Tab-separated table of N, CA and C in Angstrom:
chain	number	residue	atom	x	y	z
A	6	ALA	N	-151.040	30.692	172.033
A	6	ALA	CA	-151.638	31.753	172.832
A	6	ALA	C	-152.587	31.144	173.864
A	7	ASN	N	-152.795	31.859	174.921
A	7	ASN	CA	-153.685	31.416	175.989
A	7	ASN	C	-155.113	31.815	175.647
A	8	GLN	N	-155.822	30.963	174.937
A	8	GLN	CA	-157.175	31.259	174.502
A	8	GLN	C	-158.176	30.420	175.269
A	9	SER	N	-159.231	31.075	175.718
A	9	SER	CA	-160.352	30.360	176.335
A	9	SER	C	-161.215	29.796	175.215
A	10	ILE	N	-161.442	28.497	175.248
A	10	ILE	CA	-162.239	27.841	174.217
A	10	ILE	C	-163.354	27.057	174.893
A	11	LEU	N	-164.588	27.290	174.423
A	11	LEU	CA	-165.754	26.576	174.937
A	11	LEU	C	-166.555	26.023	173.774
A	12	LEU	N	-167.151	24.877	173.965
A	12	LEU	CA	-168.124	24.320	173.036
A	12	LEU	C	-169.467	24.414	173.750
A	13	ILE	N	-170.382	25.182	173.152
A	13	ILE	CA	-171.667	25.475	173.789
A	13	ILE	C	-172.791	24.897	172.933
A	14	ALA	N	-173.693	24.140	173.545
A	14	ALA	CA	-174.844	23.575	172.837
A	14	ALA	C	-175.905	24.651	172.610
A	15	SER	N	-176.863	24.364	171.751
A	15	SER	CA	-177.896	25.344	171.416
A	15	SER	C	-178.765	25.720	172.610
A	16	ASP	N	-178.754	24.911	173.671
A	16	ASP	CA	-179.511	25.244	174.887
A	16	ASP	C	-178.647	26.008	175.903
A	17	TYR	N	-177.491	26.505	175.458
A	17	TYR	CA	-176.535	27.273	176.256
A	17	TYR	C	-175.707	26.426	177.223
A	18	SER	N	-175.845	25.115	177.194
A	18	SER	CA	-175.068	24.287	178.120
A	18	SER	C	-173.631	24.131	177.613
A	19	ILE	N	-172.702	24.192	178.556
A	19	ILE	CA	-171.284	24.041	178.232
A	19	ILE	C	-171.010	22.554	178.039
A	20	GLN	N	-170.517	22.196	176.852
A	20	GLN	CA	-170.227	20.805	176.539
A	20	GLN	C	-168.763	20.457	176.799
A	21	LEU	N	-167.875	21.360	176.431
A	21	LEU	CA	-166.436	21.180	176.624
A	21	LEU	C	-165.812	22.544	176.870
A	22	PHE	N	-164.686	22.560	177.559
A	22	PHE	CA	-163.934	23.798	177.743
A	22	PHE	C	-162.489	23.453	178.049
A	23	ASN	N	-161.598	24.397	177.746
A	23	ASN	CA	-160.189	24.148	178.049
A	23	ASN	C	-159.807	24.794	179.386
A	24	ARG	N	-158.583	24.573	179.797
A	24	ARG	CA	-158.155	25.052	181.117
A	24	ARG	C	-158.104	26.575	181.181
A	25	PHE	N	-157.868	27.233	180.042
A	25	PHE	CA	-157.834	28.693	180.046
A	25	PHE	C	-159.231	29.266	180.279
A	26	ALA	N	-160.252	28.607	179.745
A	26	ALA	CA	-161.631	29.032	179.997
A	26	ALA	C	-161.967	28.858	181.474
A	27	ALA	N	-161.534	27.749	182.058
A	27	ALA	CA	-161.788	27.502	183.482
A	27	ALA	C	-161.085	28.546	184.339
A	28	GLN	N	-159.851	28.865	183.981
A	28	GLN	CA	-159.099	29.879	184.734
A	28	GLN	C	-159.759	31.250	184.604
A	29	ALA	N	-160.236	31.577	183.410
A	29	ALA	CA	-160.902	32.866	183.189
A	29	ALA	C	-162.202	32.947	183.980
A	30	ALA	N	-162.966	31.852	184.009
A	30	ALA	CA	-164.223	31.836	184.760
A	30	ALA	C	-163.965	32.104	186.241
A	31	GLU	N	-162.908	31.513	186.757
A	31	GLU	CA	-162.557	31.713	188.162
A	31	GLU	C	-162.094	33.149	188.403
A	32	ALA	N	-161.251	33.667	187.505
A	32	ALA	CA	-160.699	35.008	187.673
A	32	ALA	C	-161.765	36.096	187.519
A	33	VAL	N	-162.634	35.939	186.536
A	33	VAL	CA	-163.610	36.987	186.234
A	33	VAL	C	-164.862	36.875	187.095
A	34	PHE	N	-165.360	35.642	187.273
A	34	PHE	CA	-166.646	35.454	187.947
A	34	PHE	C	-166.552	34.803	189.316
A	35	GLY	N	-165.351	34.328	189.686
A	35	GLY	CA	-165.191	33.681	190.981
A	35	GLY	C	-165.936	32.368	191.072
A	36	GLN	N	-166.136	31.702	189.915
A	36	GLN	CA	-166.880	30.448	189.889
A	36	GLN	C	-166.070	29.363	189.192
A	37	THR	N	-166.312	28.128	189.574
A	37	THR	CA	-165.668	26.984	188.940
A	37	THR	C	-166.539	26.500	187.786
A	38	MET	N	-165.984	26.539	186.581
A	38	MET	CA	-166.718	26.111	185.392
A	38	MET	C	-166.831	24.590	185.369
A	39	GLU	N	-168.015	24.101	184.995
A	39	GLU	CA	-168.261	22.666	184.893
A	39	GLU	C	-169.053	22.357	183.634
A	40	THR	N	-168.792	21.191	183.055
A	40	THR	CA	-169.567	20.717	181.914
A	40	THR	C	-171.031	20.593	182.323
A	41	GLY	N	-171.920	21.035	181.445
A	41	GLY	CA	-173.354	20.948	181.702
A	41	GLY	C	-173.941	22.234	182.254
A	42	GLN	N	-173.094	23.107	182.800
A	42	GLN	CA	-173.588	24.387	183.296
A	42	GLN	C	-174.063	25.244	182.126
A	43	SER	N	-174.923	26.196	182.424
A	43	SER	CA	-175.324	27.166	181.418
A	43	SER	C	-174.219	28.204	181.271
A	44	VAL	N	-173.836	28.491	180.043
A	44	VAL	CA	-172.837	29.529	179.804
A	44	VAL	C	-173.365	30.881	180.272
A	45	LEU	N	-174.672	31.008	180.412
A	45	LEU	CA	-175.265	32.270	180.852
A	45	LEU	C	-174.853	32.629	182.274
A	46	MET	N	-174.352	31.643	183.032
A	46	MET	CA	-173.810	31.916	184.368
A	46	MET	C	-172.584	32.822	184.284
A	47	TYR	N	-171.967	32.874	183.107
A	47	TYR	CA	-170.730	33.608	182.904
A	47	TYR	C	-170.936	34.829	182.007
A	48	VAL	N	-172.167	35.297	181.942
A	48	VAL	CA	-172.496	36.502	181.178
A	48	VAL	C	-173.105	37.510	182.150
A	49	ALA	N	-172.545	38.704	182.190
A	49	ALA	CA	-173.078	39.752	183.071
A	49	ALA	C	-174.497	40.109	182.643
A	50	ALA	N	-175.338	40.437	183.614
A	50	ALA	CA	-176.749	40.735	183.347
A	50	ALA	C	-176.910	41.799	182.263
A	51	GLY	N	-176.079	42.823	182.286
A	51	GLY	CA	-176.177	43.885	181.295
A	51	GLY	C	-175.780	43.457	179.895
A	52	ASP	N	-175.034	42.351	179.791
A	52	ASP	CA	-174.580	41.845	178.492
A	52	ASP	C	-175.469	40.725	177.956
A	53	LEU	N	-176.420	40.281	178.753
A	53	LEU	CA	-177.236	39.128	178.376
A	53	LEU	C	-178.001	39.325	177.068
A	54	PRO	N	-178.709	40.432	176.857
A	54	PRO	CA	-179.449	40.583	175.594
A	54	PRO	C	-178.550	40.512	174.357
A	55	SER	N	-177.394	41.194	174.393
A	55	SER	CA	-176.520	41.159	173.221
A	55	SER	C	-175.879	39.782	173.052
A	56	PHE	N	-175.538	39.115	174.166
A	56	PHE	CA	-174.977	37.766	174.060
A	56	PHE	C	-175.976	36.831	173.388
A	57	GLN	N	-177.222	36.872	173.835
A	57	GLN	CA	-178.238	35.994	173.258
A	57	GLN	C	-178.493	36.317	171.789
A	58	ALA	N	-178.485	37.589	171.443
A	58	ALA	CA	-178.677	37.977	170.040
A	58	ALA	C	-177.534	37.450	169.172
A	59	HIS	N	-176.294	37.613	169.652
A	59	HIS	CA	-175.140	37.108	168.902
A	59	HIS	C	-175.159	35.585	168.819
A	60	PHE	N	-175.522	34.931	169.896
A	60	PHE	CA	-175.589	33.473	169.913
A	60	PHE	C	-176.613	32.982	168.885
A	61	ASN	N	-177.761	33.651	168.817
A	61	ASN	CA	-178.787	33.268	167.847
A	61	ASN	C	-178.314	33.503	166.422
A	62	GLN	N	-177.530	34.537	166.192
A	62	GLN	CA	-176.959	34.767	164.867
A	62	GLN	C	-176.041	33.609	164.475
A	63	VAL	N	-175.232	33.160	165.421
A	63	VAL	CA	-174.327	32.036	165.160
A	63	VAL	C	-175.124	30.768	164.864
A	64	LEU	N	-176.168	30.517	165.645
A	64	LEU	CA	-176.998	29.329	165.400
A	64	LEU	C	-177.654	29.383	164.021
A	65	ALA	N	-177.865	30.595	163.509
A	65	ALA	CA	-178.450	30.773	162.177
A	65	ALA	C	-177.390	30.696	161.075
A	66	GLY	N	-176.142	30.452	161.446
A	66	GLY	CA	-175.084	30.264	160.467
A	66	GLY	C	-174.273	31.506	160.153
A	67	GLN	N	-174.505	32.590	160.873
A	67	GLN	CA	-173.760	33.821	160.640
A	67	GLN	C	-172.489	33.834	161.477
A	68	GLU	N	-171.462	34.486	160.956
A	68	GLU	CA	-170.219	34.664	161.705
A	68	GLU	C	-170.322	35.935	162.538
A	69	VAL	N	-169.943	35.836	163.798
A	69	VAL	CA	-169.974	36.983	164.699
A	69	VAL	C	-168.596	37.126	165.329
A	70	SER	N	-168.074	38.347	165.303
A	70	SER	CA	-166.784	38.630	165.905
A	70	SER	C	-166.881	39.967	166.633
A	71	LEU	N	-166.422	40.000	167.875
A	71	LEU	CA	-166.428	41.245	168.629
A	71	LEU	C	-165.347	41.223	169.681
A	72	GLU	N	-165.025	42.402	170.187
A	72	GLU	CA	-164.057	42.559	171.266
A	72	GLU	C	-164.743	43.307	172.389
A	73	LYS	N	-164.420	42.947	173.624
A	73	LYS	CA	-165.098	43.574	174.761
A	73	LYS	C	-164.221	43.498	175.999
A	74	GLU	N	-164.195	44.594	176.746
A	74	GLU	CA	-163.554	44.583	178.055
A	74	GLU	C	-164.622	44.207	179.075
A	75	ILE	N	-164.316	43.216	179.898
A	75	ILE	CA	-165.260	42.734	180.900
A	75	ILE	C	-164.674	43.002	182.274
A	76	SER	N	-165.434	43.690	183.095
A	76	SER	CA	-165.011	43.906	184.481
A	76	SER	C	-165.645	42.825	185.337
A	77	GLY	N	-164.797	42.069	185.991
A	77	GLY	CA	-165.303	40.962	186.788
A	77	GLY	C	-164.717	40.927	188.175
A	78	HIS	N	-164.690	39.762	188.729
A	78	HIS	CA	-164.231	39.488	190.090
A	78	HIS	C	-162.850	40.073	190.376
A	79	ASN	N	-161.934	39.960	189.421
A	79	ASN	CA	-160.546	40.437	189.617
A	79	ASN	C	-160.227	41.655	188.779
A	80	GLY	N	-161.215	42.488	188.466
A	80	GLY	CA	-160.971	43.689	187.673
A	80	GLY	C	-161.224	43.457	186.202
A	81	PRO	N	-160.779	44.394	185.348
A	81	PRO	CA	-161.070	44.303	183.913
A	81	PRO	C	-160.255	43.229	183.201
A	82	ASN	N	-160.881	42.611	182.200
A	82	ASN	CA	-160.236	41.612	181.328
A	82	ASN	C	-160.691	41.892	179.912
A	83	TRP	N	-159.831	41.618	178.937
A	83	TRP	CA	-160.135	41.858	177.537
A	83	TRP	C	-160.497	40.544	176.859
A	84	TRP	N	-161.630	40.529	176.141
A	84	TRP	CA	-162.103	39.320	175.459
A	84	TRP	C	-162.343	39.604	173.996
A	85	GLU	N	-162.057	38.628	173.157
A	85	GLU	CA	-162.354	38.716	171.720
A	85	GLU	C	-163.190	37.529	171.324
């Protein structure tokens, strides 16, 4: 399956990503993803509080799973 995969450090910096993540970043946000960037560049302002809360849950060892439709640069996209 075409899955976007990112490895994100605790400071929100992108450590690794696959080509599907790069393609999604371009399609949704109109930006070129690069190692070292903050993943927060790819989170809509209205989603930032919940993203940070979920990220902190993961850092605390909890499993988080959700589905969301994201409207971006090229219209709506579905993310899990």
